[in-house]
CSV table of C-alpha atoms in Angstrom, one decimal:
chain,number,residue,atom,x,y,z
A,13,LEU,CA,-45.5,23.3,-11.5
A,14,SER,CA,-44.5,23.3,-7.8
A,15,ALA,CA,-42.9,19.8,-8.2
A,16,CYS,CA,-40.7,21.4,-10.9
A,17,GLU,CA,-39.2,24.1,-8.6
A,18,LEU,CA,-40.2,27.0,-10.8
A,19,LYS,CA,-38.6,30.2,-9.8
A,20,PRO,CA,-39.7,33.8,-10.5
A,21,GLY,CA,-38.2,35.0,-13.8
A,22,ALA,CA,-38.1,31.4,-15.2
A,23,THR,CA,-39.2,30.7,-18.8
A,24,VAL,CA,-41.9,28.1,-19.3
A,25,LEU,CA,-42.9,26.6,-22.7
A,26,ILE,CA,-46.4,25.2,-23.0
A,27,GLN,CA,-47.5,23.0,-25.8
A,28,GLY,CA,-50.9,23.7,-27.3
A,29,THR,CA,-54.0,25.3,-25.8
A,30,GLY,CA,-55.8,22.4,-24.1
A,31,GLY,CA,-56.8,22.4,-20.5
A,32,VAL,CA,-53.5,21.2,-19.1
A,33,SER,CA,-51.4,23.7,-21.0
A,34,ILE,CA,-53.7,26.7,-20.3
A,35,PHE,CA,-53.8,25.9,-16.6
A,36,ALA,CA,-50.0,25.6,-16.7
A,37,LEU,CA,-49.9,29.1,-18.3
A,38,GLN,CA,-52.1,30.5,-15.6
A,39,LEU,CA,-50.0,28.9,-12.8
A,40,ALA,CA,-46.7,29.9,-14.4
A,41,ARG,CA,-47.8,33.5,-14.6
A,42,LEU,CA,-48.8,33.3,-10.9
A,43,LYS,CA,-45.2,32.3,-10.1
A,44,GLY,CA,-43.8,35.2,-12.1
A,45,ALA,CA,-42.6,33.1,-15.1
A,46,ARG,CA,-42.3,34.2,-18.7
A,47,VAL,CA,-44.5,31.9,-20.7
A,48,LEU,CA,-43.9,30.8,-24.3
A,49,GLY,CA,-46.5,28.8,-26.2
A,50,ILE,CA,-46.9,26.8,-29.3
A,51,SER,CA,-50.1,26.0,-31.2
A,52,SER,CA,-51.4,25.2,-34.7
A,53,SER,CA,-53.7,28.2,-34.5
A,54,HIS,CA,-53.0,31.9,-34.5
A,55,GLU,CA,-56.5,32.5,-33.0
A,56,LYS,CA,-55.7,30.2,-30.1
A,57,LEU,CA,-52.3,31.9,-29.5
A,58,GLU,CA,-54.1,35.3,-29.5
A,59,ARG,CA,-56.6,34.0,-26.9
A,60,ALA,CA,-53.7,32.6,-24.8
A,61,SER,CA,-52.0,36.0,-25.0
A,62,SER,CA,-55.1,37.5,-23.4
A,63,LEU,CA,-54.4,35.1,-20.5
A,64,GLY,CA,-50.7,36.2,-20.2
A,65,LEU,CA,-48.8,34.2,-22.8
A,66,ASP,CA,-45.7,36.3,-23.6
A,67,ALA,CA,-45.0,34.9,-27.0
A,68,GLY,CA,-46.5,32.4,-29.3
A,69,PHE,CA,-45.5,30.3,-32.3
A,70,ASN,CA,-47.5,28.5,-34.9
A,71,TYR,CA,-45.9,25.1,-35.4
A,72,ARG,CA,-48.2,24.3,-38.3
A,73,GLU,CA,-46.5,27.0,-40.3
A,74,ASN,CA,-43.0,26.0,-39.1
A,75,PRO,CA,-42.5,22.7,-37.2
A,76,GLU,CA,-39.1,23.8,-35.8
A,77,TRP,CA,-40.5,25.4,-32.7
A,78,GLU,CA,-37.5,24.4,-30.6
A,79,ARG,CA,-35.4,26.9,-32.7
A,80,TRP,CA,-37.9,29.6,-32.0
A,81,ALA,CA,-37.8,28.8,-28.2
A,82,LEU,CA,-34.0,29.2,-28.3
A,83,GLU,CA,-34.2,32.5,-30.1
A,84,GLU,CA,-36.8,33.7,-27.6
A,85,THR,CA,-34.3,32.9,-24.8
A,86,ALA,CA,-31.2,34.3,-26.4
A,87,GLY,CA,-29.9,30.8,-27.0
A,88,GLN,CA,-30.2,29.7,-23.4
A,89,GLY,CA,-33.3,27.6,-23.7
A,90,VAL,CA,-36.4,27.4,-21.5
A,91,ASP,CA,-36.3,26.4,-17.8
A,92,LEU,CA,-39.4,24.2,-18.0
A,93,VAL,CA,-41.3,22.5,-20.8
A,94,VAL,CA,-44.9,21.4,-20.0
A,95,GLU,CA,-44.7,18.4,-22.3
A,96,VAL,CA,-48.1,17.1,-23.4
A,97,GLY,CA,-47.2,15.7,-26.8
A,98,GLY,CA,-45.2,12.6,-25.9
A,99,ALA,CA,-42.8,10.6,-28.1
A,100,ALA,CA,-43.2,12.9,-31.2
A,101,THR,CA,-42.4,16.1,-29.3
A,102,LEU,CA,-40.0,15.1,-26.7
A,103,PRO,CA,-36.9,15.4,-28.9
A,104,ARG,CA,-37.8,19.0,-29.8
A,105,SER,CA,-38.6,19.7,-26.1
A,106,LEU,CA,-35.1,18.6,-25.2
A,107,LYS,CA,-33.6,20.9,-27.8
A,108,ALA,CA,-35.6,23.8,-26.5
A,109,LEU,CA,-34.5,23.1,-22.9
A,110,ARG,CA,-31.7,25.0,-21.1
A,111,ILE,CA,-28.9,23.0,-19.5
A,112,GLY,CA,-30.2,21.7,-16.2
A,113,GLY,CA,-33.8,22.4,-17.2
A,114,THR,CA,-36.9,20.3,-16.5
A,115,ILE,CA,-39.5,18.6,-18.7
A,116,ALA,CA,-42.8,18.0,-16.9
A,117,GLN,CA,-44.1,15.0,-18.9
A,118,VAL,CA,-47.8,15.2,-18.4
A,119,GLY,CA,-49.2,13.9,-21.7
A,120,ILE,CA,-48.8,11.4,-24.5
A,121,LEU,CA,-50.9,12.8,-27.3
A,122,SER,CA,-48.6,11.7,-30.0
A,123,GLY,CA,-46.8,8.6,-31.1
A,124,PRO,CA,-43.2,8.3,-32.3
A,125,ALA,CA,-42.3,10.9,-34.9
A,126,ASP,CA,-39.9,8.3,-36.4
A,127,PRO,CA,-38.5,5.0,-35.4
A,128,SER,CA,-35.4,6.5,-33.8
A,129,PRO,CA,-34.4,5.5,-30.3
A,130,PHE,CA,-35.2,7.3,-27.1
A,131,PRO,CA,-33.1,10.6,-27.1
A,132,ILE,CA,-30.7,9.6,-24.3
A,133,ALA,CA,-27.8,11.7,-25.7
A,134,SER,CA,-30.0,14.8,-25.6
A,135,ILE,CA,-31.0,14.1,-22.0
A,136,LEU,CA,-27.4,13.7,-21.0
A,137,HIS,CA,-26.2,16.8,-23.0
A,138,ASN,CA,-28.8,19.1,-21.4
A,139,GLN,CA,-28.4,17.5,-18.0
A,140,ALA,CA,-32.2,17.4,-18.3
A,141,ARG,CA,-34.6,16.4,-15.6
A,142,ILE,CA,-37.7,14.7,-16.8
A,143,HIS,CA,-40.5,14.7,-14.2
A,144,GLY,CA,-43.3,12.4,-15.0
A,145,ILE,CA,-46.6,13.7,-13.6
A,146,TYR,CA,-49.6,11.5,-13.6
A,147,VAL,CA,-51.1,12.4,-10.3
A,148,GLY,CA,-49.4,14.9,-7.9
A,149,SER,CA,-48.9,14.5,-4.2
A,150,ARG,CA,-51.5,15.4,-1.6
A,151,LYS,CA,-49.3,18.4,-0.6
A,152,ASP,CA,-49.1,19.6,-4.1
A,153,PHE,CA,-52.9,19.4,-4.4
A,154,GLU,CA,-53.4,21.3,-1.2
A,155,ASP,CA,-50.9,24.0,-2.2
A,156,LEU,CA,-52.6,24.3,-5.6
A,157,ASN,CA,-56.0,24.7,-4.0
A,158,LYS,CA,-54.7,27.4,-1.6
A,159,ALA,CA,-53.2,29.3,-4.5
A,160,VAL,CA,-56.3,29.0,-6.7
A,161,SER,CA,-58.5,30.2,-3.8
A,162,LEU,CA,-56.1,33.0,-2.9
A,163,VAL,CA,-56.0,34.6,-6.3
A,164,GLN,CA,-59.5,33.3,-7.3
A,165,LEU,CA,-58.0,31.6,-10.4
A,166,ARG,CA,-60.7,30.2,-12.7
A,167,PRO,CA,-60.2,27.3,-15.1
A,168,VAL,CA,-60.6,28.2,-18.8
A,169,GLY,CA,-63.0,26.0,-20.7
A,170,GLU,CA,-66.5,25.3,-21.8
A,171,ASN,CA,-69.4,23.3,-20.2
A,172,PHE,CA,-71.7,21.1,-22.1
A,173,PRO,CA,-74.6,18.9,-21.1
A,174,TRP,CA,-74.0,15.1,-21.2
A,175,SER,CA,-76.3,14.8,-24.2
A,176,MET,CA,-73.6,16.5,-26.3
A,177,ALA,CA,-70.9,14.0,-25.5
A,178,ARG,CA,-70.4,13.0,-29.1
A,179,GLN,CA,-70.0,16.5,-30.3
A,180,VAL,CA,-67.6,17.3,-27.4
A,181,PHE,CA,-65.4,14.3,-28.2
A,182,ALA,CA,-65.4,15.3,-31.9
A,183,ARG,CA,-64.1,18.7,-30.9
A,184,MET,CA,-61.3,17.1,-28.9
A,185,GLU,CA,-60.4,14.9,-31.8
A,186,GLU,CA,-60.3,17.9,-34.1
A,187,ALA,CA,-58.3,19.9,-31.5
A,188,SER,CA,-60.7,22.8,-32.1
A,189,HIS,CA,-61.2,23.5,-28.4
A,190,PHE,CA,-59.5,25.9,-26.0
A,191,GLY,CA,-58.9,24.9,-22.4
A,192,LYS,CA,-61.0,22.2,-20.7
A,193,LEU,CA,-64.2,20.7,-22.1
A,194,VAL,CA,-66.5,19.7,-19.3
A,195,LEU,CA,-69.5,17.4,-19.6
A,196,THR,CA,-72.2,17.9,-17.0
A,197,VAL,CA,-74.5,15.1,-15.8
A,198,SER,CA,-77.9,16.4,-14.6
């Protein structure tokens, strides 16, 4: 999030409740941001609320989550989208973004929603910045570690022995997990 110049009072939209999105929620709250989240599960949204999610939306009940994000921001749009979906969600993320906002592209969980071309017009219209994040800089990593230590932030997830790898991967495929899934080799 530091690479995206998040300011206090900003609004962040997270997609889902996997490890990246939940950690983004925790970091955004540390920076004083308002956090909106989308998920296919009311239970997961409730759990995310207990971690500081300000408002949640079930996209399985209504796929037009970008309209909800605009309503939640009085038509202004969000400052930052933590985009983990990829090609299928990027057009909606652009519609949810405020003019001059940033999309932190950190995942590619979905393929194209349709065969339409890359949404260049939406990028231009929103004056959007798309920041691809694969591995951050050393400075970002050091700053992150200082912040985590200072506030004693703990990752959210579950630990499993290596012998349960198949079951853990099945949970990932089903998207039934919340936060990170960790396999421990003993």
